[in-house]
Short mmCIF file of C-alpha atoms and ligand atoms in Angstrom, two decimals:
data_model
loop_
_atom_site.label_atom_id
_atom_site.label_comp_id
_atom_site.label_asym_id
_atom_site.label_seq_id
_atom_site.Cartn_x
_atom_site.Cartn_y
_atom_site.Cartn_z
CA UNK A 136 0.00 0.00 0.00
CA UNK A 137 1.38 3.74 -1.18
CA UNK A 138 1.98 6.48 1.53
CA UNK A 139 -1.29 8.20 -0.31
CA UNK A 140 -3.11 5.02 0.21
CA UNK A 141 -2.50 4.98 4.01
CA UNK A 142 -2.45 8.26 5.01
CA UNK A 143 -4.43 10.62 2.77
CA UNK A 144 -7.97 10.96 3.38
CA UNK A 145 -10.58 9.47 1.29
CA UNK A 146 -11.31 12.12 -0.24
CA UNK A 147 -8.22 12.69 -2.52
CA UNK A 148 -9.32 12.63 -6.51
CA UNK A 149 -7.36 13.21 -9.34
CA UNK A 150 -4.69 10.47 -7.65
CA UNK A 151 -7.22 7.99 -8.37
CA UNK A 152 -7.78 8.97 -12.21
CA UNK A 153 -4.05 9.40 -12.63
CA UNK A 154 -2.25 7.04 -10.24
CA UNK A 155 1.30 7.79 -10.85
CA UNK A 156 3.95 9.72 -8.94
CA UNK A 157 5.03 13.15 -11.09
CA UNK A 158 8.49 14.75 -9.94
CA UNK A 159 8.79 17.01 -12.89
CA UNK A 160 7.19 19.12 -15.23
CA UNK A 161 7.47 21.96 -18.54
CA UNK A 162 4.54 23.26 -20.45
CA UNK A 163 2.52 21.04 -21.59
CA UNK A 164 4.25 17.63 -20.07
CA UNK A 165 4.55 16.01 -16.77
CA UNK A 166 7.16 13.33 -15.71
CA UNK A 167 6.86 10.80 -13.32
CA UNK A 168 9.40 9.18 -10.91
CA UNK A 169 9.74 6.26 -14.01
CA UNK A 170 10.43 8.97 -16.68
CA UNK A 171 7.28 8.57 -18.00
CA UNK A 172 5.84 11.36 -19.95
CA UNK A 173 2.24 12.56 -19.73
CA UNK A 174 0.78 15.31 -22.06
CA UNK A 175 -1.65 17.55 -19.75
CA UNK A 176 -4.98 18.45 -20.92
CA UNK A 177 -5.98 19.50 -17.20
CA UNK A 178 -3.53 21.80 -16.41
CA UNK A 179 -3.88 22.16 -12.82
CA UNK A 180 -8.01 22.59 -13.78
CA UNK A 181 -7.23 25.26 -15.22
CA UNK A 182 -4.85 27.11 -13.05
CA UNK A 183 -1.77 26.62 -15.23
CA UNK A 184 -2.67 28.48 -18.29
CA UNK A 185 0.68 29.30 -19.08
CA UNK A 186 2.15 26.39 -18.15
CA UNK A 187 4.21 24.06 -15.68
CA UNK A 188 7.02 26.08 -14.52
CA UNK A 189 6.76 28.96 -17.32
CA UNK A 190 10.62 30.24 -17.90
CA UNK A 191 9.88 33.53 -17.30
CA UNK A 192 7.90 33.85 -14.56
CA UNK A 193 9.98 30.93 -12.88
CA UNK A 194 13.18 33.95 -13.46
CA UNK A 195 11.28 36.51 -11.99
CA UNK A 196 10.19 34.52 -8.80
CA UNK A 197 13.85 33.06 -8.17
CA UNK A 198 15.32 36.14 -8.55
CA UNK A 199 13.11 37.49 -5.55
CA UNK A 200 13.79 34.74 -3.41
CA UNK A 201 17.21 35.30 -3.88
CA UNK A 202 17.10 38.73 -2.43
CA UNK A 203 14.77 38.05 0.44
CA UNK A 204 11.85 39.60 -1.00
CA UNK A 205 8.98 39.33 1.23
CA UNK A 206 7.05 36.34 1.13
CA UNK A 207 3.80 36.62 3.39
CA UNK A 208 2.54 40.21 3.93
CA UNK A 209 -0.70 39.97 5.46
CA UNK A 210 -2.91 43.15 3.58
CA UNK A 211 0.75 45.22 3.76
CA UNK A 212 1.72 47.56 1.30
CA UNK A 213 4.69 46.02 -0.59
CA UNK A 214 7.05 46.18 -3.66
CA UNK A 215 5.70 43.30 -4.86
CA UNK A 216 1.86 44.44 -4.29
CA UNK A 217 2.72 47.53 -6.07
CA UNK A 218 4.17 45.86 -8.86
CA UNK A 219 1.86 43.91 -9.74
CA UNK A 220 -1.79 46.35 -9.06
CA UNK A 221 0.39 48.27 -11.40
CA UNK A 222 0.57 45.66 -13.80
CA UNK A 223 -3.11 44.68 -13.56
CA UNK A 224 -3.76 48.43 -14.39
CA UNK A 225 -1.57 48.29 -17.43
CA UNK A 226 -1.80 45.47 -18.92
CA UNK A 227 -5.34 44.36 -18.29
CA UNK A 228 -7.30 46.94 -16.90
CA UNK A 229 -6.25 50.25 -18.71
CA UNK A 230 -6.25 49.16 -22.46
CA UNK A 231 -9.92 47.47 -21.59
CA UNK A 232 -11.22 50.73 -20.28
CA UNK A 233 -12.26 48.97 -17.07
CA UNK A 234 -12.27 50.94 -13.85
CA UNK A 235 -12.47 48.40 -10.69
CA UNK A 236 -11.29 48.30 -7.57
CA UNK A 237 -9.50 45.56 -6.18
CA UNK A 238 -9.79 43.17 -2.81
CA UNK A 239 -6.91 41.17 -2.28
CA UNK A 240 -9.37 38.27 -0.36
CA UNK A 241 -7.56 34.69 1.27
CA UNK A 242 -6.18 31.76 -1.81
CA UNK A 243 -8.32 30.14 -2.67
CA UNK A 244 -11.17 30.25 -5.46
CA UNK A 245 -14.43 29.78 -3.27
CA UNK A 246 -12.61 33.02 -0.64
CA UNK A 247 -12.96 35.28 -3.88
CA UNK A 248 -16.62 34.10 -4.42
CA UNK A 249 -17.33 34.49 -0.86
CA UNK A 250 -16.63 38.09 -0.73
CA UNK A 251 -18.02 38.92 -3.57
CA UNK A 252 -21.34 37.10 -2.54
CA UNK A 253 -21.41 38.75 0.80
CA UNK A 254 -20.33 42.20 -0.91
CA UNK A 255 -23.19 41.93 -2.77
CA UNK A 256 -25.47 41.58 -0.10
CA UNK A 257 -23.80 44.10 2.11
CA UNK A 258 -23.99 46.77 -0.71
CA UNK A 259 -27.54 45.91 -1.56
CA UNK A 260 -29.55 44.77 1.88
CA UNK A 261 -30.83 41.48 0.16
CA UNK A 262 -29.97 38.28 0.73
CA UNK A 263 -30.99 36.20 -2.06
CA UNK A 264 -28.43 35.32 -4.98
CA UNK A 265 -29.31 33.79 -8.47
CA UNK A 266 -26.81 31.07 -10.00
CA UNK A 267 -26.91 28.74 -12.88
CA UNK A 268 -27.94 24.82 -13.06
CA UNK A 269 -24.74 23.25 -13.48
CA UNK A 270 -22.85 26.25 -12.12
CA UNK A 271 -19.35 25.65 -9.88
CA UNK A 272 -18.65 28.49 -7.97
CA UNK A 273 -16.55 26.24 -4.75
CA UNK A 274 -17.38 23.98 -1.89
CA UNK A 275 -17.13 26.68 1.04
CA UNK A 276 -20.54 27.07 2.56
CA UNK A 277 -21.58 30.06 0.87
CA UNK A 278 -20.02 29.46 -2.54
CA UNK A 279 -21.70 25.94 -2.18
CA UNK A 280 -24.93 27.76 -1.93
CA UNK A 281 -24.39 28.45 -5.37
CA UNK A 282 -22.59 25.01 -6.74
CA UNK A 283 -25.52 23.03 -8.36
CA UNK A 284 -23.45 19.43 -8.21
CA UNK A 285 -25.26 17.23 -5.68
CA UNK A 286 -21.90 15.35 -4.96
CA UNK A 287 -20.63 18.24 -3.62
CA UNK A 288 -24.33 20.24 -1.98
CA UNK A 289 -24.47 16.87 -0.06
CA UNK A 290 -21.25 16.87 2.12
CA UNK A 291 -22.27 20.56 3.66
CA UNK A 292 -24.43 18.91 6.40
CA UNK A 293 -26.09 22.09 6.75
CA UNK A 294 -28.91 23.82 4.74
CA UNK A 295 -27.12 25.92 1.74
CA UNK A 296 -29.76 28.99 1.92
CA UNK A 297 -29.80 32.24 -0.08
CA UNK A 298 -29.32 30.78 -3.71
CA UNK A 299 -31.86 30.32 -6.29
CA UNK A 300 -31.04 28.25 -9.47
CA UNK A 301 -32.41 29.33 -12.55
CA UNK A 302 -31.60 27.25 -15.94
CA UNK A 303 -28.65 28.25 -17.62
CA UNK A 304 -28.49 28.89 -21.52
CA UNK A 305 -29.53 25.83 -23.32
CA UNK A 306 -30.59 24.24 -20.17
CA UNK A 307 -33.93 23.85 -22.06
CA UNK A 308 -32.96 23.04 -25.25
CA UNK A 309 -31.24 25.50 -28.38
CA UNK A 310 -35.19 27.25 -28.58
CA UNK A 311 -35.41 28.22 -25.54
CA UNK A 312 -34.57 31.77 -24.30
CA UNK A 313 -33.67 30.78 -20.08
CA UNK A 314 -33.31 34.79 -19.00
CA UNK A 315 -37.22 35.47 -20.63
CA UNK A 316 -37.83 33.12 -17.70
CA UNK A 317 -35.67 34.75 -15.28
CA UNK A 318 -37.22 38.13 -16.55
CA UNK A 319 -40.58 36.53 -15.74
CA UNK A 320 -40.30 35.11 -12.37
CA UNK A 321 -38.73 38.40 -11.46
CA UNK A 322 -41.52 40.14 -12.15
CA UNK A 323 -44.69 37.97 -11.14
CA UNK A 324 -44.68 39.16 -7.17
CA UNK A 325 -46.42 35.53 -6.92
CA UNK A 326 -43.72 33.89 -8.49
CA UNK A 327 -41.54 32.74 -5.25
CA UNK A 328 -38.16 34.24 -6.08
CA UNK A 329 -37.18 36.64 -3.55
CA UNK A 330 -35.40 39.44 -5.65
CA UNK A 331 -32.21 38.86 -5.37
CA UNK A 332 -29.14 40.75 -4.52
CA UNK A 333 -26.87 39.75 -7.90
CA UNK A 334 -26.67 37.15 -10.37
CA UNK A 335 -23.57 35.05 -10.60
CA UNK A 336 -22.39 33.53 -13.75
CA UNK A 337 -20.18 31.56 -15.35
CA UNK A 338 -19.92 32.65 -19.13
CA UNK A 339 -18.31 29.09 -19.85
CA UNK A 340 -19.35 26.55 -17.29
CA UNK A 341 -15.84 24.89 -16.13
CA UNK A 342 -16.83 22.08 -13.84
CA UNK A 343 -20.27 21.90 -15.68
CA UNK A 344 -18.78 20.23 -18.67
CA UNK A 345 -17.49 23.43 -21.25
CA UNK A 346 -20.83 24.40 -21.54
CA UNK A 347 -20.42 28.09 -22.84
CA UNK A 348 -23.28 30.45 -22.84
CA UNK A 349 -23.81 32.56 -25.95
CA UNK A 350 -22.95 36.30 -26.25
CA UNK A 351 -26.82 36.85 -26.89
CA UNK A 352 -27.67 35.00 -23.56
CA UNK A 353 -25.03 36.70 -21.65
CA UNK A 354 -26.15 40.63 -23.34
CA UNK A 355 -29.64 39.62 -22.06
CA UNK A 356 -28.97 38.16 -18.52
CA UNK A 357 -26.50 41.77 -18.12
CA UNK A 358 -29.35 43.88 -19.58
CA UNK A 359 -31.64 42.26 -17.38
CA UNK A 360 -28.90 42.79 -14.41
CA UNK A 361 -29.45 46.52 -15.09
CA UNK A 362 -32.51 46.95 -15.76
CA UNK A 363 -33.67 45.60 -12.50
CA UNK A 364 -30.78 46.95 -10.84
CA UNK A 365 -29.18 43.65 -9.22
CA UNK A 366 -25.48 43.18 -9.67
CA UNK A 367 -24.02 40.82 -12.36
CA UNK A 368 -21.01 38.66 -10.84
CA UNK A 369 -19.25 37.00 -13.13
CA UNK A 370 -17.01 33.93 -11.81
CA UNK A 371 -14.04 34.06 -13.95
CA UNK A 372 -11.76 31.66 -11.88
CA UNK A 373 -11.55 29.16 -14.58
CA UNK A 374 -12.67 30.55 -17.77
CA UNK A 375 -10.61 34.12 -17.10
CA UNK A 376 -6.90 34.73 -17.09
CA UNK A 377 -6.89 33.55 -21.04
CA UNK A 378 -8.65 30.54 -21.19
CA UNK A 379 -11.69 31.78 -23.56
CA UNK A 380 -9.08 33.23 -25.89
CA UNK A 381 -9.29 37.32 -24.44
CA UNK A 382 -8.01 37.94 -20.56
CA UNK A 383 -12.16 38.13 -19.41
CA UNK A 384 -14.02 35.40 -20.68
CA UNK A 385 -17.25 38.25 -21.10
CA UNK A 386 -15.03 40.65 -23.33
CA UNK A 387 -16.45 39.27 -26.72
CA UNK A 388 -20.00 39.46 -25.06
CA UNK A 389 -19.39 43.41 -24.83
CA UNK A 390 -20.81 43.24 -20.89
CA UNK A 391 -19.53 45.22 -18.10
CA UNK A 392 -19.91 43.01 -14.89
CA UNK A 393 -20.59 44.88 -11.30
CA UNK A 394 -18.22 41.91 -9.65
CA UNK A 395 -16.02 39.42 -11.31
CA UNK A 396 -13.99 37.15 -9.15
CA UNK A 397 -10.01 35.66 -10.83
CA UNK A 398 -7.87 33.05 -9.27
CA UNK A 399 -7.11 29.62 -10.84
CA UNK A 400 -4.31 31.15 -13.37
CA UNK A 401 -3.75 34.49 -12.10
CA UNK A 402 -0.41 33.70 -10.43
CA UNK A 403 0.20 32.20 -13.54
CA UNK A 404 2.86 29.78 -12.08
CA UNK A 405 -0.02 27.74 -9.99
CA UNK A 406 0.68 29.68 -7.02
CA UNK A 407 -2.62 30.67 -4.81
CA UNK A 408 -3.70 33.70 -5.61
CA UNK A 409 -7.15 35.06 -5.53
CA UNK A 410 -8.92 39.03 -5.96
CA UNK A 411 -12.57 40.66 -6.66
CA UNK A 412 -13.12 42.96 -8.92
CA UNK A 413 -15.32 45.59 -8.67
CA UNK A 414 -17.11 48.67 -9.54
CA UNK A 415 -16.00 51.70 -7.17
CA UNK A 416 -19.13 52.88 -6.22
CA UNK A 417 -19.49 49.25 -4.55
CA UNK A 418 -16.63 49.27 -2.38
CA UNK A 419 -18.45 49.72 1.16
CA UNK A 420 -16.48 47.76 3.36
CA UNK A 421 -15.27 48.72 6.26
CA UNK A 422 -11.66 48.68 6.86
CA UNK A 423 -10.86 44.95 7.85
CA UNK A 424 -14.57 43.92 7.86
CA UNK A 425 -13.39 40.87 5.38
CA UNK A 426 -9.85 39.42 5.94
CA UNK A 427 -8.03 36.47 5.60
CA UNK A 428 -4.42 35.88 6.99
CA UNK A 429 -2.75 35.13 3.27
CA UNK A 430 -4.25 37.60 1.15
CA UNK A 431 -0.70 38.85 -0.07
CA UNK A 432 1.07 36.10 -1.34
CA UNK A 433 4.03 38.28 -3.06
CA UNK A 434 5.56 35.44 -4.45
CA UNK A 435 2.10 34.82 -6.36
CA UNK A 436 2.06 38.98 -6.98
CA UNK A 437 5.85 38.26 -8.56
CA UNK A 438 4.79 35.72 -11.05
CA UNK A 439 1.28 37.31 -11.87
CA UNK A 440 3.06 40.75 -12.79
CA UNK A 441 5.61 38.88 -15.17
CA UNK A 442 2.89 36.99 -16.42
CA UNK A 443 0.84 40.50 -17.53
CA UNK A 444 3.54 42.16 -18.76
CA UNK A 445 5.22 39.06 -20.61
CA UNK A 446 1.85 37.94 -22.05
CA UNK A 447 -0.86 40.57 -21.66
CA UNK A 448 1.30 43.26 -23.64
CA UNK A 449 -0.05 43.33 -27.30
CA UNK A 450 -2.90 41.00 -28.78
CA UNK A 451 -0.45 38.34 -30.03
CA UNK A 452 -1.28 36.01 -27.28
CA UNK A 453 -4.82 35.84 -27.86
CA UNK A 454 -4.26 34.96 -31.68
CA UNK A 455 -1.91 32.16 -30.53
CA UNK A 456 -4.70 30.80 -27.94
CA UNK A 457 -7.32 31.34 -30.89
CA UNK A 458 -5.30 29.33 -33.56
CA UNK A 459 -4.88 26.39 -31.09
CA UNK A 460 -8.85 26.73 -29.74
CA UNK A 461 -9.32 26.20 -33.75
CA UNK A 462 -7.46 23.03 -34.21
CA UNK A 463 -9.36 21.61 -31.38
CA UNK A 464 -12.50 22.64 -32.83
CA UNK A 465 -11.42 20.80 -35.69
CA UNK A 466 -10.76 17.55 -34.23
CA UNK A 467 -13.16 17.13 -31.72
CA UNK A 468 -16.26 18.40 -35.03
CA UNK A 469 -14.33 15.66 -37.32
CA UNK A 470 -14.55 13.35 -34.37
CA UNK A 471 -18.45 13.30 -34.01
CA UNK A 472 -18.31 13.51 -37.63
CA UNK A 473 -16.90 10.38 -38.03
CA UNK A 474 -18.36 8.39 -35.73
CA UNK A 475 -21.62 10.07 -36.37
CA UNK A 476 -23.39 6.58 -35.08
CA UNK A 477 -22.88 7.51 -31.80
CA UNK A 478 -24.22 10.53 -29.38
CA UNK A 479 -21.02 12.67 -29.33
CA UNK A 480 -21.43 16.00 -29.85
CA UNK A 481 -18.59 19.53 -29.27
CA UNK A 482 -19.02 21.88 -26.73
CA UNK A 483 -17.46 25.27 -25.39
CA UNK A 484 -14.97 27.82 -26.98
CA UNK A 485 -11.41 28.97 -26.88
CA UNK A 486 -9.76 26.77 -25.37
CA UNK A 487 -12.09 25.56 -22.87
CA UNK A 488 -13.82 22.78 -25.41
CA UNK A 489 -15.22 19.57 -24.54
CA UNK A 490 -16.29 15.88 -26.02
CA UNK A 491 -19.85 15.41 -24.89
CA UNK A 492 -20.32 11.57 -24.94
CA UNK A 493 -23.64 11.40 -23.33
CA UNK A 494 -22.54 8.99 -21.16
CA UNK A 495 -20.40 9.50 -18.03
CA UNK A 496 -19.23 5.48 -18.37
CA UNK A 497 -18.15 5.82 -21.82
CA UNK A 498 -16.21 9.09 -21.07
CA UNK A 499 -14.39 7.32 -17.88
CA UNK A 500 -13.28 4.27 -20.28
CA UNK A 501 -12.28 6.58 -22.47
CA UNK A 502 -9.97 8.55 -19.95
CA UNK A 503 -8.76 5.94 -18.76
CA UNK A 504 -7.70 4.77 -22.07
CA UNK A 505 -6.30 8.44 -22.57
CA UNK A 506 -4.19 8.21 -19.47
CA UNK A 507 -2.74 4.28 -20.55
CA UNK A 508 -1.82 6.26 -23.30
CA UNK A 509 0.35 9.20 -22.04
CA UNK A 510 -2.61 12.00 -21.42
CA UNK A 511 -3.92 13.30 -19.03
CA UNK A 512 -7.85 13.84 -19.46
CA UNK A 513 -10.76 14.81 -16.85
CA UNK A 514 -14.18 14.50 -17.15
CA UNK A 515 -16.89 17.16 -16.47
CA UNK A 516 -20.55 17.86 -16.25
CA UNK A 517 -23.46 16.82 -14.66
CA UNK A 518 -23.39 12.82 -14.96
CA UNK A 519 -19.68 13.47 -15.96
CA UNK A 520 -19.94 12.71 -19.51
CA UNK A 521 -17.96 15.24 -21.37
CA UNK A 522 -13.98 15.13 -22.02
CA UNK A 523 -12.94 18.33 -21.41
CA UNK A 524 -9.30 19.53 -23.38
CA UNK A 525 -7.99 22.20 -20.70
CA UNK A 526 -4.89 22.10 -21.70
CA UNK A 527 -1.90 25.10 -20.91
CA UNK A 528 -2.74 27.89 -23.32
CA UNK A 529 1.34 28.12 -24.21
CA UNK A 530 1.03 24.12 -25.45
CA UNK A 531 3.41 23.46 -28.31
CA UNK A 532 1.74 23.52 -31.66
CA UNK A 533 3.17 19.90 -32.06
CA UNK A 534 2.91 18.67 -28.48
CA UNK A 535 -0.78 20.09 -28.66
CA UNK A 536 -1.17 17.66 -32.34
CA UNK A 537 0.05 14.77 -30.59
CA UNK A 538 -2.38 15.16 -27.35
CA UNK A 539 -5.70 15.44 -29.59
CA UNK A 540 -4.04 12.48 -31.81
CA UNK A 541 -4.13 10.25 -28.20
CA UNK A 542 -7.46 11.76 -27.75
CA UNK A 543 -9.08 10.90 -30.88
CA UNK A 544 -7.42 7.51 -31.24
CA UNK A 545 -9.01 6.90 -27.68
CA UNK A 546 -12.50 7.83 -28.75
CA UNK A 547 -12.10 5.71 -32.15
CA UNK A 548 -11.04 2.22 -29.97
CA UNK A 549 -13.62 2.75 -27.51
CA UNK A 550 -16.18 4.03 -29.93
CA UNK A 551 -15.59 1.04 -32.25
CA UNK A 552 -15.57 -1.54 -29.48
CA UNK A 553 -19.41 -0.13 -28.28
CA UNK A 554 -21.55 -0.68 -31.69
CA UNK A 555 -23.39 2.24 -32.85
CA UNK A 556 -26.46 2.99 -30.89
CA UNK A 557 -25.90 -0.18 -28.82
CA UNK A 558 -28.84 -2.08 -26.55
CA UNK A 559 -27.32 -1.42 -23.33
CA UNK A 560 -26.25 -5.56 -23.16
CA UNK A 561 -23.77 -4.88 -26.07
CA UNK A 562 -22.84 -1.27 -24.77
CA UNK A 563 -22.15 -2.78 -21.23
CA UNK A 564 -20.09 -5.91 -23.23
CA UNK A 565 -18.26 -3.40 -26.01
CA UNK A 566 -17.62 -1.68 -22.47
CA UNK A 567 -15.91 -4.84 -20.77
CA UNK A 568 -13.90 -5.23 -23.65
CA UNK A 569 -11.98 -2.25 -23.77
CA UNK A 570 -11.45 -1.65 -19.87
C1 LIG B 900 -12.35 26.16 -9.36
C2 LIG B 900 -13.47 27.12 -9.33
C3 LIG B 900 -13.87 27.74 -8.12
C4 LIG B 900 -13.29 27.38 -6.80
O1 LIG B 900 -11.93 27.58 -6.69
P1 LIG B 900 -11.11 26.82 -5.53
O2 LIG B 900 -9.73 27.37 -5.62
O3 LIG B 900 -11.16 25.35 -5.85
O4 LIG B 900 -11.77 27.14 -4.25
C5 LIG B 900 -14.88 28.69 -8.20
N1 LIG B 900 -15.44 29.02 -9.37
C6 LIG B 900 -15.09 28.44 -10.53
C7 LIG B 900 -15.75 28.87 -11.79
C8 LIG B 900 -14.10 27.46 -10.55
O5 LIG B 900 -13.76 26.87 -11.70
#
């Protein structure tokens, strides 16, 4: 029995999916104590965006080490702070024409979308908050509120109160416009909803399975934000930073959020690092009303400044990330092409895409089949039936060729052994087969 297998809790997760021991990693690979090479298409879940151990920003943070830069600051004012709020103004904010404040809050993803959550309340005297079925905004208490997933809801042991759920885009089916229901439960006084205080959105659902809203959706649920005056969060820990091809994942869907949480890939060297956006005019805390004993991890402020100003300077970036989001476009829409005979279907954009097999068993085989092969794969969504390529937005062009290759000759053996449309005897037997 492994050290992991006799100490860690039960609860560990990816070690099960992937159960080998990594010492090493650049880009796009890991290594593991056998030299074996793994291609990554889950990139830390999305908090490597730029990378394992990005050359740069690995420079930057060894140089500060080196001269005893300070490593935990509480909230203090420090070089490193400085540098990079003045790199999030120049590189990001500034050329967007986006004027936000900024709350440093503690690591972690689910600390950002606690403050902004209890922000919102604070600044508007209601309690209720509207999130998304299949939404993933954390497992803290009040971030769970707003988590749809069962798996998780179920391990809070306590009731998760001031959320409502309303059906994201498409939750209905392609016809159906979701926010005209929104619109009218909002304003039918008999309807049940108690108005809420903001909205919070993903604008690609991560853990949901790559489901990405469209711009239309996303104009109308912001319109309908304003129009009824409740603020419009957007949770950008895992579709921001780059992933959806621009820094926000809203930019193409022209919208101006009230609150918009980053974390996942801000340090951009997978460092915790966590901060809330937000309007001015919303920034009524009190001095120290929300705190958290690491909310200034400088190294994390050292790597996130290189990483604006070494990849956030010019547009060039994004074209690279939208080439790349392209050629998986093309594979995965040749895929389901190809083996048309069976329910797989594309999802998502940039490079935040995903292989919806319809089934969560056939998407584990196929995983697993991924992994036996050299790459690493997770699944997603509601039943978990959805492949989803999250793989570091600075991937090689070849290295990137060779990962959907695995991918696709993965889907093909697995596809071929279950017969098109199967009864679920064969299915279960074409299952057997391959596993
Ligand atoms: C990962 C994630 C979170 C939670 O972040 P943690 O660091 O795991 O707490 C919240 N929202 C979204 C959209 C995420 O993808």
């Amino acid at each position: 029995m492994s050290i992991f297998e006799e100490l860690e809790s039960n609860v560990r997760s990816y070690s099960r999916s992937f159960p080998v021991t990594f010492v090493r990693s650049k880009n796009a690979c890991l290594y593991t104590e056998n030299g074996v090479r793994y291609i990554d298409f889950l990139a830390g879940a999305g908090a490597l965006n730029y990378g394992h151990n990005p050359s740069v920003l690995k420079t930057a943070l060894v140089d500060y080490i080196e001269c005893d830069g300070i490593t935990h600051g509480l909230d203090m004012q420090t070089q490193a702070k400085r540098e990079f709020l003045e790199g999030l103004k120049q590189y990001i904010l500034a050329p967007r024409n986006m004027d936000y404040r900024v709350q440093f809050t503690g690591p972690t993803g689910t600390n950002a979308v606690e403050a902004a959550m209890k922000l919102a309340r604070k600044v508007t005297g209601r309690e209720n908050i509207v999130a998304f079925t299949n939404g993933f905004h954390g497992v803290s208490l009040g971030a769970l509120a707003a988590t749809g997933n069962q798996h998780h809801r179920g391990a809070a042991g306590v009731s998760l109160n001031g959320v409502t759920h309303m059906p994201y885009d498409g939750y209905l089916g392609d016809d159906i416009d979701t926010t005209a229901y929104f619109e009218k439960v909002l304003c039918d006084p008999s309807s049940g909803l108690d108005f809420p205080a903001a909205v919070i959105v993903e604008t690609i659902q991560g853990e949901g399975g790559a489901t990405a809203a469209s711009f239309e959706w996303l104009e109308k649920l912001a319109a309908l934000c304003k129009s009824y005056d409740i603020l419009l969060i957007v949770d950008d820990i895992q579709a921001g930073c780059g992933r959806s091809g621009t820094f926000f994942s809203f930019e193409e869907a022209g919208i101006s959020p009230d609150i918009i949480t980053l974390s996942k890939s801000l340090s951009g060297y997978g460092l915790p690092l966590s901060i809330v956006l937000f309007k001015p005019e919303l920034d009524q805390w009190e001095p120290g009303e929300h705190n958290g004993t690491f909310r200034g991890n400088n190294l994390a402020f050292v790597t996130a400044a290189a990483s604006f100003s070494h990849f956030w300077a010019d547009n060039r970036f994004s074209q690279e990330i939208g080439r790349k989001a392209a050629m998986v476009k093309g594979t995965l829409t040749a895929l389901c092409l190809e083996l048309s005979g069976h329910e797989l279907s594309h999802r998502g954009r940039g490079l935040m895409q995903g292989l919806n097999c319809a089934r969560g068993d056939l998407a584990a085989v196929i995983a697993a089949e991924c992994f036996r092969r050299g790459l690493i794969i997770e699944t997603s969504g509601a039943h978990d039936e959805v492949l989803k390529i999250l793989c570091p937005l600075t991937i090689e062009h070849d290295t990137l060729k060779e990962g959907l290759n695995i991918l696709t000759e993965a889907v093909r053996q697995v596809c071929q052994a279950v017969a098109p449309e199967p009864s679920e005897e064969d299915y279960f037997e074409g299952l057997r087969l391959v596993s």
